[in-house]
Amino acid sequence: MVIIPAMTNSNLEQVTVTNLCHAPSGLRVDAATADRVVLGHHRSRPTLSWILPAGWANAQQSAYQIVAASSLDGLLSQPDLWDSGKVTTAQSLFVPWGAKPLTSRQYVCWRVRVWDELDVVSQWSESAEFEVGLLKTSDWSAHWIAAPGEPSLDHRPCPQFRRTFNLDQPVTSARLHVTARGLYQIHLNGRCVSSRDALTPGWTDFDRRVHALTYDVTEQLNNGNNAIGAVLGDGWYYGMGHLGSFMRPQDLGIYGKTPQLLLQLEIMLADGSTQRIVSDEHWKCHEGPIRYSSIYNGEHYEAAFETPGWTQPDFDDAAWQEVACSALEPQTNVEPKPMPAVRGIEERSPISVTRRAPGRFIFDLGQNLVGWQRISSPGRRGQKITIRFAEMLLDNGELYTENYRHARSTDELTPAADGPITWTPAFTFHGFRYVELSGLAPNVEPSPDMVTAIVLHTPMQKIGSFTSSHAKLNQLQSNITWGQRGNFLEVPTDCPQRDERLGWTGDAQVFCPTSCFNYDTLAFWRKWLIDLADSQREDGALPHVAPDIMNRSWKKRGERQKDYAAAGWADAGVIVPWEVYVRYGDRGVLEQSYPMMCRWVDFCARQANDFILKQAIFGDWLQPYPQTFAPDNTWDARKGDTPEELIATAYLGQVSGLLARVARVLNKHEDAVRYLSLRDKVRQAFIATFFDGNGRLTVPCPTQAGYLLALGFDMLPEKMRPAAVENLVKLVHEADDHLRTGFLGTPLLCPVLDRFGYSDLAYTLLLRETYPSWFFSINQGATTMWERWNSYSKADGFGDARMNSFNHYAYGAIGQWMYERVAGLAPDPEQPGYKHIIVRPVPGGGLTHAAAELQTLYGRAVSAWRREGADFKLQVVVPPNTSATVTLPDGSTPHRLGPGEHQLHCRLS
């Protein structure tokens, strides 16, 4: 036992310490992990989180102490920013910053120690560091710069910008703050500053806010002459107008016609003075070798336009043009990016290569993915190499690209000399499994190392895993995670390959719980919820997609903005914040989104007629075997048979009830009463309109989805539910024990059947091999989730190419049931963030084992079971500072467990 003095200015004189090797870990500032210095943080009042010491596996926290300083030396001696003292609480997540609000550029170093329930104190944690970015637009003295003139539709080379500057003494620190309307790459003295990031600064509603990133460039500056350079691409700012059936080529430039750069380099010199280099009229520009770039259509690179050494100080730029310069508008929010930029996460090599013709080859990566290709091949001067992409092959072995619709998704590379070339695009991305190279010399022999795939997505820590004794169930989990990776690129896109790639709200809300298990998506969802709030109409209506590119297109054409208020889609504005809160315990996500949530539900209440709402628009999207529409009525057939007013009213009941729960969490008690009353009135109207007294739907075409919405959202009184369940089961049996559900009904299917005593039927549907089912696509070779249950079949070929993505995560929502019921690891909404864990596995389907493991914000949680005959064995790991309630499948009394590893068993009949 050792006596350690308290911090110099602490109100604790001395503490008793044991287990000096044990200290808190996993320090986080807001949603950012502390595995590195967090630069450009976005909040003046952050929250801090940590995990209890690993050696305290059986412990609960009783108190904490946080200290923070403006230097590491200060942290170890006398913290000058904050000393919380000993705070008696079990809270270890999202502890509010308790000192003065932080200011732009402020550096913070902090650490924490904790006490257990026996008042034993831990060792101090390792320190964590973060640095605040430029929080206000007024912090910027830079101007927007752009290439002069307005580029045409057909000639849009990516401009290069540069300027030189001199430093007359050594540099002690330097921070580069940068953003763009468009996409940027930044170079400093011949090195790419932004090489770790891709597609920066990302996508927002550029009229409302623009995200900036911060880079530490201290080591890249010279004492003497320096040069800074930038390349701009169109990105989402200009190039989002060519969107299939929604938009036309003339809609290009939906945010603006010309990409712009905003850059501010702040340098501290050895004598304590500062120097600031900003984007302004002192820069020059020139057309670069990227002759064309487009999110949808690809990138064209002509090496003959390269200007070697253009980012070096001694480069002669006398022939370069002056830039166009404009003031930063005060109404534009330029703010630090609240999540990491997109990055290259891994590389994959082809599993095979096929010669299709002399100089033309197709490479198979073995996995449908999203990202770039790195080409390494022989090149000939002036001979264009064309690179095309596809998710699938036709029967004749050629690329299937019809489902890309108007997206050309083609890169072109023209070498300037004979010899080996290595090239990767900069300002586009593709969804693909197959890569075709053509234009190579006829005598070139194919080699797999000619193509390397670079997987791109928003960085997300892998936190969850699911395994089972069923190989196809494990493949389904792989398809779910690859679908998430492919579509969590800056926003939660519906698909990553065709002329769409938008943040569709309906897909997002059904998949959100699954996504939060597989990866740490807290920062990702928080950012997207800001996009959604930015897109909300003044009357409270929410759009189909966020950022809301679709209504911007209608507005530009002078037409009515009509893409709003779709039931099950716009309801993401309530459902996603709630689901994120349940899984991470971040009350801040509710506080951030609460005004949006209220305005949306209030809008729906006003639109309802006697509490019946009709605004479904998309219905139960892509329900198989629709019965009530003519074959040529393509749009309505996609919406399925469930009446729009049933779907919309059920969702109004659901979101008003969720909003009442949110209001209680936020201590807004009057709001809670009001929204609970709304939910009850909607329920009564729903029952009277859509059901008879025998729990039977009264609509012309009763559907599985109709019953699932009524039961899954608790729209029926308890006495009516058993009959409604029987009617649902009857419909499933009439479909030969197959699903008949689309985007909205499918996520409820297995959970509802399981909840009401039909877990065996839920397993039957989950493990079905024939159409429509999850395994059907796997049997056709799927490596990601598909948009349709039959996007392709070996017997019938490809589905309707107008709506036929092979990377579409919505049906991956089944993952939630797999993790929470098959394996049995679920959060408790009443104690969110897995503060209390519900372990309730349901064995079935012939499985002999299943396991879910999750790195919660409290630590590692596990539910893993194995069945050998009648013996059922369950391993449960409960993280420190949490508890769990375990219900075994034999129906015995639930077990209340504390932190630690536990082994339980029972006998099943």
Short mmCIF file of N, CA, C and O in Angstrom, two decimals, residues 402-470:
data_model
loop_
_atom_site.label_atom_id
_atom_site.label_comp_id
_atom_site.label_asym_id
_atom_site.label_seq_id
_atom_site.Cartn_x
_atom_site.Cartn_y
_atom_site.Cartn_z
N GLU A 402 -25.01 -1.89 -66.50
CA GLU A 402 -26.31 -1.26 -66.75
C GLU A 402 -26.91 -0.70 -65.45
O GLU A 402 -27.60 0.31 -65.46
N ASN A 403 -26.63 -1.37 -64.33
CA ASN A 403 -27.22 -0.91 -63.07
C ASN A 403 -26.56 0.36 -62.55
O ASN A 403 -27.06 0.97 -61.59
N TYR A 404 -25.45 0.80 -63.15
CA TYR A 404 -24.86 2.09 -62.77
C TYR A 404 -25.67 3.26 -63.33
O TYR A 404 -25.39 4.41 -63.00
N ARG A 405 -26.61 2.94 -64.19
CA ARG A 405 -27.47 3.95 -64.83
C ARG A 405 -26.61 5.00 -65.54
O ARG A 405 -25.78 4.65 -66.38
N HIS A 406 -26.77 6.30 -65.20
CA HIS A 406 -26.04 7.34 -65.92
C HIS A 406 -24.60 7.52 -65.43
O HIS A 406 -23.86 8.30 -66.03
N ALA A 407 -24.23 6.88 -64.36
CA ALA A 407 -22.86 7.03 -63.85
C ALA A 407 -21.89 6.28 -64.78
O ALA A 407 -21.96 5.06 -64.90
N ARG A 408 -20.97 7.01 -65.39
CA ARG A 408 -20.00 6.37 -66.29
C ARG A 408 -18.99 5.55 -65.49
O ARG A 408 -18.50 4.53 -65.96
N SER A 409 -18.62 6.03 -64.32
CA SER A 409 -17.72 5.30 -63.44
C SER A 409 -16.52 4.74 -64.21
O SER A 409 -16.22 3.56 -64.14
N THR A 410 -15.86 5.63 -64.92
CA THR A 410 -14.73 5.24 -65.77
C THR A 410 -13.57 6.20 -65.54
O THR A 410 -13.74 7.42 -65.61
N ASP A 411 -12.41 5.65 -65.25
CA ASP A 411 -11.20 6.46 -65.13
C ASP A 411 -10.37 6.31 -66.40
O ASP A 411 -10.39 5.26 -67.05
N GLU A 412 -9.63 7.37 -66.72
CA GLU A 412 -8.76 7.34 -67.89
C GLU A 412 -7.39 7.90 -67.51
O GLU A 412 -7.30 8.91 -66.80
N LEU A 413 -6.38 7.23 -67.96
CA LEU A 413 -5.00 7.62 -67.66
C LEU A 413 -4.21 7.62 -68.97
O LEU A 413 -4.17 6.62 -69.68
N THR A 414 -3.60 8.76 -69.28
CA THR A 414 -2.78 8.87 -70.48
C THR A 414 -1.35 9.18 -70.09
O THR A 414 -1.05 10.29 -69.62
N PRO A 415 -0.41 8.24 -70.24
CA PRO A 415 0.99 8.48 -69.86
C PRO A 415 1.65 9.52 -70.78
O PRO A 415 1.26 9.71 -71.93
N ALA A 416 2.68 10.15 -70.25
CA ALA A 416 3.46 11.12 -71.03
C ALA A 416 4.71 10.50 -71.62
O ALA A 416 5.40 11.14 -72.42
N ALA A 417 5.03 9.27 -71.21
CA ALA A 417 6.24 8.62 -71.72
C ALA A 417 6.06 7.12 -71.66
O ALA A 417 5.18 6.61 -70.95
N ASP A 418 6.86 6.40 -72.40
CA ASP A 418 6.86 4.95 -72.33
C ASP A 418 7.49 4.51 -71.01
O ASP A 418 8.43 5.14 -70.51
N GLY A 419 6.97 3.40 -70.47
CA GLY A 419 7.57 2.87 -69.26
C GLY A 419 6.54 2.54 -68.21
O GLY A 419 5.32 2.71 -68.42
N PRO A 420 6.98 2.05 -67.06
CA PRO A 420 6.05 1.67 -66.01
C PRO A 420 5.35 2.89 -65.41
O PRO A 420 5.93 3.96 -65.29
N ILE A 421 4.09 2.71 -65.06
CA ILE A 421 3.29 3.79 -64.45
C ILE A 421 2.61 3.27 -63.20
O ILE A 421 2.26 2.09 -63.11
N THR A 422 2.43 4.14 -62.24
CA THR A 422 1.65 3.85 -61.04
C THR A 422 0.73 5.05 -60.82
O THR A 422 1.20 6.19 -60.79
N TRP A 423 -0.55 4.78 -60.67
CA TRP A 423 -1.50 5.89 -60.59
C TRP A 423 -2.73 5.49 -59.77
O TRP A 423 -3.20 4.35 -59.83
N THR A 424 -3.21 6.46 -58.97
CA THR A 424 -4.44 6.33 -58.20
C THR A 424 -5.25 7.61 -58.39
O THR A 424 -4.67 8.70 -58.35
N PRO A 425 -6.56 7.54 -58.58
CA PRO A 425 -7.34 8.77 -58.70
C PRO A 425 -7.39 9.53 -57.39
O PRO A 425 -6.99 9.02 -56.34
N ALA A 426 -7.88 10.76 -57.45
CA ALA A 426 -7.90 11.63 -56.27
C ALA A 426 -9.28 12.05 -55.86
O ALA A 426 -9.58 12.15 -54.67
N PHE A 427 -10.17 12.35 -56.82
CA PHE A 427 -11.42 13.05 -56.50
C PHE A 427 -12.66 12.29 -56.97
O PHE A 427 -13.66 12.89 -57.34
N THR A 428 -12.61 10.98 -56.95
CA THR A 428 -13.76 10.17 -57.28
C THR A 428 -13.71 8.93 -56.41
O THR A 428 -12.76 8.72 -55.65
N PHE A 429 -14.74 8.10 -56.48
CA PHE A 429 -14.69 6.77 -55.88
C PHE A 429 -15.65 5.88 -56.63
O PHE A 429 -16.56 6.35 -57.34
N HIS A 430 -15.46 4.58 -56.48
CA HIS A 430 -16.24 3.61 -57.26
C HIS A 430 -16.72 2.48 -56.35
O HIS A 430 -16.09 2.16 -55.34
N GLY A 431 -17.84 1.89 -56.74
CA GLY A 431 -18.31 0.66 -56.12
C GLY A 431 -18.09 -0.48 -57.08
O GLY A 431 -18.61 -0.46 -58.21
N PHE A 432 -17.33 -1.52 -56.68
CA PHE A 432 -16.93 -2.52 -57.66
C PHE A 432 -16.40 -3.78 -56.99
O PHE A 432 -15.97 -3.77 -55.85
N ARG A 433 -16.46 -4.84 -57.76
CA ARG A 433 -15.70 -6.06 -57.49
C ARG A 433 -14.72 -6.33 -58.62
O ARG A 433 -13.64 -6.86 -58.40
N TYR A 434 -15.11 -5.90 -59.82
CA TYR A 434 -14.32 -6.18 -61.02
C TYR A 434 -13.75 -4.88 -61.58
O TYR A 434 -14.42 -3.84 -61.61
N VAL A 435 -12.50 -4.95 -62.05
CA VAL A 435 -11.82 -3.82 -62.69
C VAL A 435 -11.36 -4.27 -64.07
O VAL A 435 -10.70 -5.31 -64.19
N GLU A 436 -11.70 -3.48 -65.07
CA GLU A 436 -11.24 -3.76 -66.43
C GLU A 436 -10.20 -2.73 -66.85
O GLU A 436 -10.44 -1.53 -66.75
N LEU A 437 -9.05 -3.19 -67.28
CA LEU A 437 -8.03 -2.35 -67.88
C LEU A 437 -8.03 -2.60 -69.39
O LEU A 437 -7.99 -3.76 -69.82
N SER A 438 -8.04 -1.52 -70.16
CA SER A 438 -7.91 -1.65 -71.61
C SER A 438 -7.02 -0.52 -72.12
O SER A 438 -6.82 0.49 -71.43
N GLY A 439 -6.50 -0.71 -73.32
CA GLY A 439 -5.59 0.27 -73.89
C GLY A 439 -4.13 -0.05 -73.65
O GLY A 439 -3.26 0.74 -74.01
N LEU A 440 -3.84 -1.19 -73.04
CA LEU A 440 -2.45 -1.61 -72.87
C LEU A 440 -1.92 -2.17 -74.20
O LEU A 440 -2.69 -2.52 -75.10
N ALA A 441 -0.63 -2.25 -74.29
CA ALA A 441 -0.03 -2.78 -75.51
C ALA A 441 -0.49 -4.23 -75.73
O ALA A 441 -0.66 -4.99 -74.77
N PRO A 442 -0.71 -4.63 -76.97
CA PRO A 442 -1.22 -5.99 -77.23
C PRO A 442 -0.34 -7.10 -76.68
O PRO A 442 -0.84 -8.20 -76.40
N ASN A 443 0.95 -6.82 -76.52
CA ASN A 443 1.85 -7.89 -76.06
C ASN A 443 2.00 -7.93 -74.54
O ASN A 443 2.78 -8.73 -74.02
N VAL A 444 1.28 -7.08 -73.81
CA VAL A 444 1.39 -7.07 -72.35
C VAL A 444 0.72 -8.31 -71.78
O VAL A 444 -0.42 -8.65 -72.14
N GLU A 445 1.41 -8.99 -70.90
CA GLU A 445 0.86 -10.15 -70.23
C GLU A 445 0.18 -9.72 -68.92
O GLU A 445 0.72 -8.90 -68.18
N PRO A 446 -1.00 -10.26 -68.63
CA PRO A 446 -1.70 -9.84 -67.40
C PRO A 446 -1.01 -10.36 -66.15
O PRO A 446 -0.42 -11.44 -66.14
N SER A 447 -1.08 -9.55 -65.12
CA SER A 447 -0.53 -9.92 -63.82
C SER A 447 -1.44 -9.36 -62.73
O SER A 447 -1.87 -8.20 -62.82
N PRO A 448 -1.75 -10.15 -61.70
CA PRO A 448 -2.64 -9.65 -60.65
C PRO A 448 -2.14 -8.37 -59.98
O PRO A 448 -2.95 -7.57 -59.50
N ASP A 449 -0.80 -8.16 -59.93
CA ASP A 449 -0.31 -6.98 -59.23
C ASP A 449 -0.45 -5.70 -60.05
O ASP A 449 -0.01 -4.63 -59.62
N MET A 450 -1.08 -5.79 -61.23
CA MET A 450 -1.37 -4.57 -61.98
C MET A 450 -2.44 -3.71 -61.29
O MET A 450 -2.51 -2.50 -61.51
N VAL A 451 -3.30 -4.34 -60.50
CA VAL A 451 -4.41 -3.64 -59.86
C VAL A 451 -4.41 -3.95 -58.37
O VAL A 451 -4.32 -5.12 -57.98
N THR A 452 -4.51 -2.92 -57.57
CA THR A 452 -4.72 -3.06 -56.13
C THR A 452 -5.92 -2.20 -55.74
O THR A 452 -6.00 -1.03 -56.13
N ALA A 453 -6.87 -2.78 -55.03
CA ALA A 453 -8.03 -2.03 -54.57
C ALA A 453 -7.72 -1.39 -53.22
O ALA A 453 -7.16 -2.03 -52.33
N ILE A 454 -8.06 -0.12 -53.09
CA ILE A 454 -7.91 0.62 -51.83
C ILE A 454 -9.30 0.89 -51.29
O ILE A 454 -10.08 1.63 -51.91
N VAL A 455 -9.64 0.26 -50.19
CA VAL A 455 -10.98 0.37 -49.61
C VAL A 455 -11.11 1.71 -48.89
O VAL A 455 -10.31 2.04 -48.01
N LEU A 456 -12.10 2.48 -49.30
CA LEU A 456 -12.34 3.80 -48.71
C LEU A 456 -13.63 3.81 -47.90
O LEU A 456 -14.65 3.25 -48.33
N HIS A 457 -13.60 4.43 -46.74
CA HIS A 457 -14.82 4.79 -46.02
C HIS A 457 -14.45 5.69 -44.86
O HIS A 457 -13.26 5.90 -44.56
N THR A 458 -15.44 6.25 -44.23
CA THR A 458 -15.19 7.02 -43.02
C THR A 458 -14.58 6.10 -41.98
O THR A 458 -15.09 5.00 -41.74
N PRO A 459 -13.48 6.49 -41.34
CA PRO A 459 -12.87 5.60 -40.34
C PRO A 459 -13.83 5.30 -39.19
O PRO A 459 -14.43 6.21 -38.60
N MET A 460 -13.97 4.02 -38.91
CA MET A 460 -14.83 3.56 -37.81
C MET A 460 -14.13 2.39 -37.15
O MET A 460 -13.73 1.44 -37.84
N GLN A 461 -13.98 2.44 -35.86
CA GLN A 461 -13.34 1.33 -35.16
C GLN A 461 -14.28 0.12 -35.17
O GLN A 461 -15.46 0.23 -34.86
N LYS A 462 -13.75 -1.04 -35.53
CA LYS A 462 -14.54 -2.27 -35.48
C LYS A 462 -14.71 -2.66 -34.03
O LYS A 462 -13.75 -2.92 -33.32
N ILE A 463 -15.96 -2.70 -33.56
CA ILE A 463 -16.20 -2.97 -32.14
C ILE A 463 -17.03 -4.22 -31.91
O ILE A 463 -17.04 -4.75 -30.80
N GLY A 464 -17.74 -4.72 -32.91
CA GLY A 464 -18.61 -5.86 -32.71
C GLY A 464 -18.27 -7.02 -33.61
O GLY A 464 -17.75 -6.85 -34.72
N SER A 465 -18.56 -8.22 -33.14
CA SER A 465 -18.39 -9.41 -33.97
C SER A 465 -19.51 -10.40 -33.66
O SER A 465 -20.02 -10.45 -32.54
N PHE A 466 -19.88 -11.16 -34.67
CA PHE A 466 -20.89 -12.21 -34.52
C PHE A 466 -20.39 -13.44 -35.25
O PHE A 466 -19.94 -13.36 -36.40
N THR A 467 -20.47 -14.58 -34.59
CA THR A 467 -20.13 -15.86 -35.21
C THR A 467 -21.16 -16.90 -34.80
O THR A 467 -21.83 -16.76 -33.77
N SER A 468 -21.25 -17.93 -35.61
CA SER A 468 -22.19 -19.01 -35.32
C SER A 468 -21.68 -20.30 -35.93
O SER A 468 -20.66 -20.32 -36.64
N SER A 469 -22.42 -21.37 -35.72
CA SER A 469 -22.06 -22.66 -36.30
C SER A 469 -22.56 -22.81 -37.73
O SER A 469 -22.31 -23.84 -38.36
N HIS A 470 -23.23 -21.79 -38.26
CA HIS A 470 -23.81 -21.86 -39.60
C HIS A 470 -22.97 -21.01 -40.56
O HIS A 470 -22.88 -19.79 -40.42
#
